[in-house]
CSV table of C-alpha atoms in Angstrom, one decimal:
chain,number,residue,atom,x,y,z
A,131,SER,CA,-17.9,135.4,-19.1
A,132,GLU,CA,-20.0,136.8,-21.9
A,133,ARG,CA,-17.3,139.3,-22.8
A,134,MET,CA,-14.7,136.7,-23.1
A,135,LYS,CA,-16.9,134.6,-25.4
A,136,LYS,CA,-17.4,137.7,-27.7
A,137,TYR,CA,-13.6,138.1,-27.9
A,138,ILE,CA,-13.1,134.5,-28.7
A,139,GLU,CA,-15.7,134.7,-31.4
A,140,ILE,CA,-14.1,137.7,-33.0
A,141,ALA,CA,-10.7,136.0,-32.8
A,142,LEU,CA,-12.1,132.9,-34.5
A,143,ILE,CA,-13.6,135.0,-37.3
A,144,ILE,CA,-10.3,136.8,-37.9
A,145,ILE,CA,-8.4,133.5,-37.9
A,146,CYS,CA,-10.9,132.1,-40.5
A,147,LEU,CA,-10.6,135.1,-42.7
A,148,LEU,CA,-6.8,134.9,-42.6
A,149,ALA,CA,-6.9,131.2,-43.4
A,150,LEU,CA,-9.3,131.8,-46.3
A,151,THR,CA,-7.1,134.5,-47.8
A,152,ALA,CA,-4.0,132.3,-47.4
A,153,CYS,CA,-5.6,129.4,-49.1
A,154,GLY,CA,-7.0,131.6,-51.9
A,155,ASN,CA,-3.4,131.8,-53.0
A,156,LYS,CA,-4.0,135.1,-54.7
A,157,LYS,CA,-1.1,136.7,-53.0
A,158,GLU,CA,-0.7,139.9,-55.0
A,159,ILE,CA,2.4,141.8,-55.4
A,160,ILE,CA,2.3,145.0,-53.3
A,161,LEU,CA,3.6,148.0,-55.2
A,162,PRO,CA,3.6,151.6,-54.0
A,163,GLU,CA,0.7,153.8,-54.9
A,164,VAL,CA,1.6,156.3,-57.6
A,165,GLU,CA,0.6,159.2,-55.3
A,166,ASN,CA,3.3,158.2,-52.8
A,167,ILE,CA,6.2,158.1,-55.2
A,168,THR,CA,8.3,160.7,-56.9
A,169,GLU,CA,10.1,158.7,-59.5
A,170,VAL,CA,10.9,155.2,-60.7
A,171,GLU,CA,14.2,154.1,-61.9
A,172,ILE,CA,14.6,151.1,-64.2
A,173,ILE,CA,18.1,149.7,-64.4
A,174,GLU,CA,19.7,146.9,-66.4
A,175,ASN,CA,22.1,145.2,-64.0
A,176,THR,CA,24.6,144.0,-66.5
A,177,SER,CA,24.9,147.1,-68.7
A,178,LYS,CA,24.1,149.7,-66.0
A,179,VAL,CA,21.8,151.5,-68.5
A,180,PHE,CA,18.9,153.0,-66.8
A,181,LYS,CA,15.8,155.1,-67.4
A,182,ARG,CA,14.1,157.4,-64.9
A,183,ILE,CA,10.4,158.0,-65.0
A,184,SER,CA,8.8,160.8,-63.1
A,185,ASP,CA,5.7,161.3,-65.2
A,186,LYS,CA,2.7,160.3,-63.1
A,187,LYS,CA,0.9,158.7,-66.0
A,188,GLU,CA,3.9,156.6,-67.0
A,189,MET,CA,4.6,155.5,-63.4
A,190,SER,CA,0.9,154.6,-63.0
A,191,LYS,CA,1.0,152.5,-66.2
A,192,LEU,CA,4.1,150.7,-65.2
A,193,ILE,CA,2.7,149.9,-61.8
A,194,SER,CA,-0.7,148.7,-63.1
A,195,ASP,CA,1.0,146.7,-65.9
A,196,ILE,CA,3.0,144.8,-63.4
A,197,LYS,CA,0.1,144.3,-61.0
A,198,ASP,CA,-2.4,143.2,-63.6
A,199,ASN,CA,0.0,140.8,-65.3
A,200,SER,CA,1.7,139.0,-62.4
A,201,GLU,CA,0.6,135.9,-60.7
A,202,ASN,CA,1.9,134.3,-57.6
A,203,ALA,CA,4.6,131.7,-58.3
A,204,ASN,CA,4.3,130.4,-54.8
A,205,THR,CA,8.0,131.0,-54.2
A,206,GLU,CA,9.5,132.7,-51.2
A,207,SER,CA,12.2,135.3,-51.7
A,208,VAL,CA,14.9,135.0,-49.2
A,209,ASN,CA,17.5,137.2,-50.8
A,210,ASP,CA,18.3,140.9,-51.4
A,211,GLN,CA,18.5,140.2,-55.1
A,212,PRO,CA,17.8,137.3,-57.5
A,213,THR,CA,20.1,134.4,-57.2
A,214,ASN,CA,21.3,132.2,-60.1
A,215,VAL,CA,20.2,134.8,-62.5
A,216,ASP,CA,22.9,136.7,-64.5
A,217,SER,CA,20.9,139.5,-65.9
A,218,TYR,CA,18.0,141.2,-64.4
A,219,ILE,CA,16.2,144.5,-64.4
A,220,ILE,CA,16.0,146.5,-61.2
A,221,ILE,CA,13.0,148.7,-60.6
A,222,LYS,CA,13.4,151.2,-57.9
A,223,PHE,CA,10.5,153.2,-56.5
A,224,TYR,CA,11.5,156.5,-54.8
A,225,HIS,CA,8.9,157.4,-52.2
A,226,LYS,CA,7.9,160.8,-51.0
A,227,ASP,CA,8.4,159.4,-47.5
A,228,GLU,CA,12.2,159.2,-47.7
A,229,GLU,CA,12.5,156.5,-45.1
A,230,LYS,CA,11.1,154.0,-47.5
A,231,ASN,CA,13.6,154.7,-50.2
A,232,PRO,CA,13.9,153.1,-52.5
A,233,SER,CA,11.7,150.1,-52.6
A,234,VAL,CA,12.9,147.6,-55.2
A,235,VAL,CA,11.6,144.8,-57.4
A,236,TYR,CA,13.6,142.7,-59.8
A,237,LEU,CA,12.5,141.4,-63.2
A,238,TYR,CA,14.2,138.4,-64.8
A,239,ARG,CA,13.9,135.5,-67.2
A,240,LYS,CA,14.5,132.0,-66.0
A,241,LYS,CA,14.1,129.1,-68.4
A,242,SER,CA,11.1,130.1,-70.4
A,243,ASN,CA,9.3,132.3,-67.9
A,244,CYS,CA,9.6,135.8,-66.7
A,245,TYR,CA,9.5,136.6,-63.0
A,246,ILE,CA,9.3,139.6,-60.7
A,247,GLU,CA,10.8,139.2,-57.3
A,248,GLN,CA,10.2,141.4,-54.3
A,249,PRO,CA,13.1,140.8,-51.8
A,250,TYR,CA,11.9,138.9,-48.8
A,251,THR,CA,8.3,139.1,-49.9
A,252,GLY,CA,7.8,136.7,-52.8
A,253,ILE,CA,8.2,135.9,-56.4
A,254,TRP,CA,5.6,136.3,-59.1
A,255,LYS,CA,5.3,135.1,-62.7
A,256,LEU,CA,5.2,138.1,-65.0
A,257,LYS,CA,3.7,138.0,-68.5
A,258,GLN,CA,6.5,138.0,-71.1
A,259,GLU,CA,4.9,141.0,-72.9
A,260,ILE,CA,5.2,143.2,-69.9
A,261,PHE,CA,8.8,142.1,-69.3
A,262,ASN,CA,9.6,143.0,-72.9
A,263,ASN,CA,7.9,146.4,-72.6
A,264,ILE,CA,9.9,147.2,-69.6
A,265,SER,CA,13.2,146.0,-71.2
A,266,ASP,CA,12.3,148.1,-74.2
A,267,LEU,CA,11.9,151.2,-72.1
A,268,ILE,CA,15.5,150.9,-71.1
A,269,SER,CA,16.9,150.2,-74.5
A,270,GLU,CA,15.0,153.0,-76.1
A,271,ASN,CA,16.7,155.3,-73.6
A,272,ASN,CA,20.0,153.8,-74.8
A,273,SER,CA,19.6,154.3,-78.5
A,274,LEU,CA,18.9,158.0,-78.2
């Protein structure tokens, strides 16, 4: 029937679009929008030092720094937290919608690269400079 044909056409278009986006391999890291979060906590897993950020501007900068400086490493994440990595930085996003709390990403160095891992979502390469900036945020806090 004519109607069935239309549905099949639409389905095909959707499938093609999905295939295109998959092959484009620009899987971006999905971080919360700053409007939807109340604070961010950055924690060093080995020393347990942490910094809380609740300033909108700072949170926004952190999120865009990560988004703009990460590229897909084509690696799946199948764990709650990074494996075979001794020290890492945990970034927790606290949402206004409490049910989502907290969403977490991990930053770490492996060999000569820096990575950001989103549990069960994926792993991205992160520019060293951003990794260092985020580490510095925590250590600043410590030296006060």
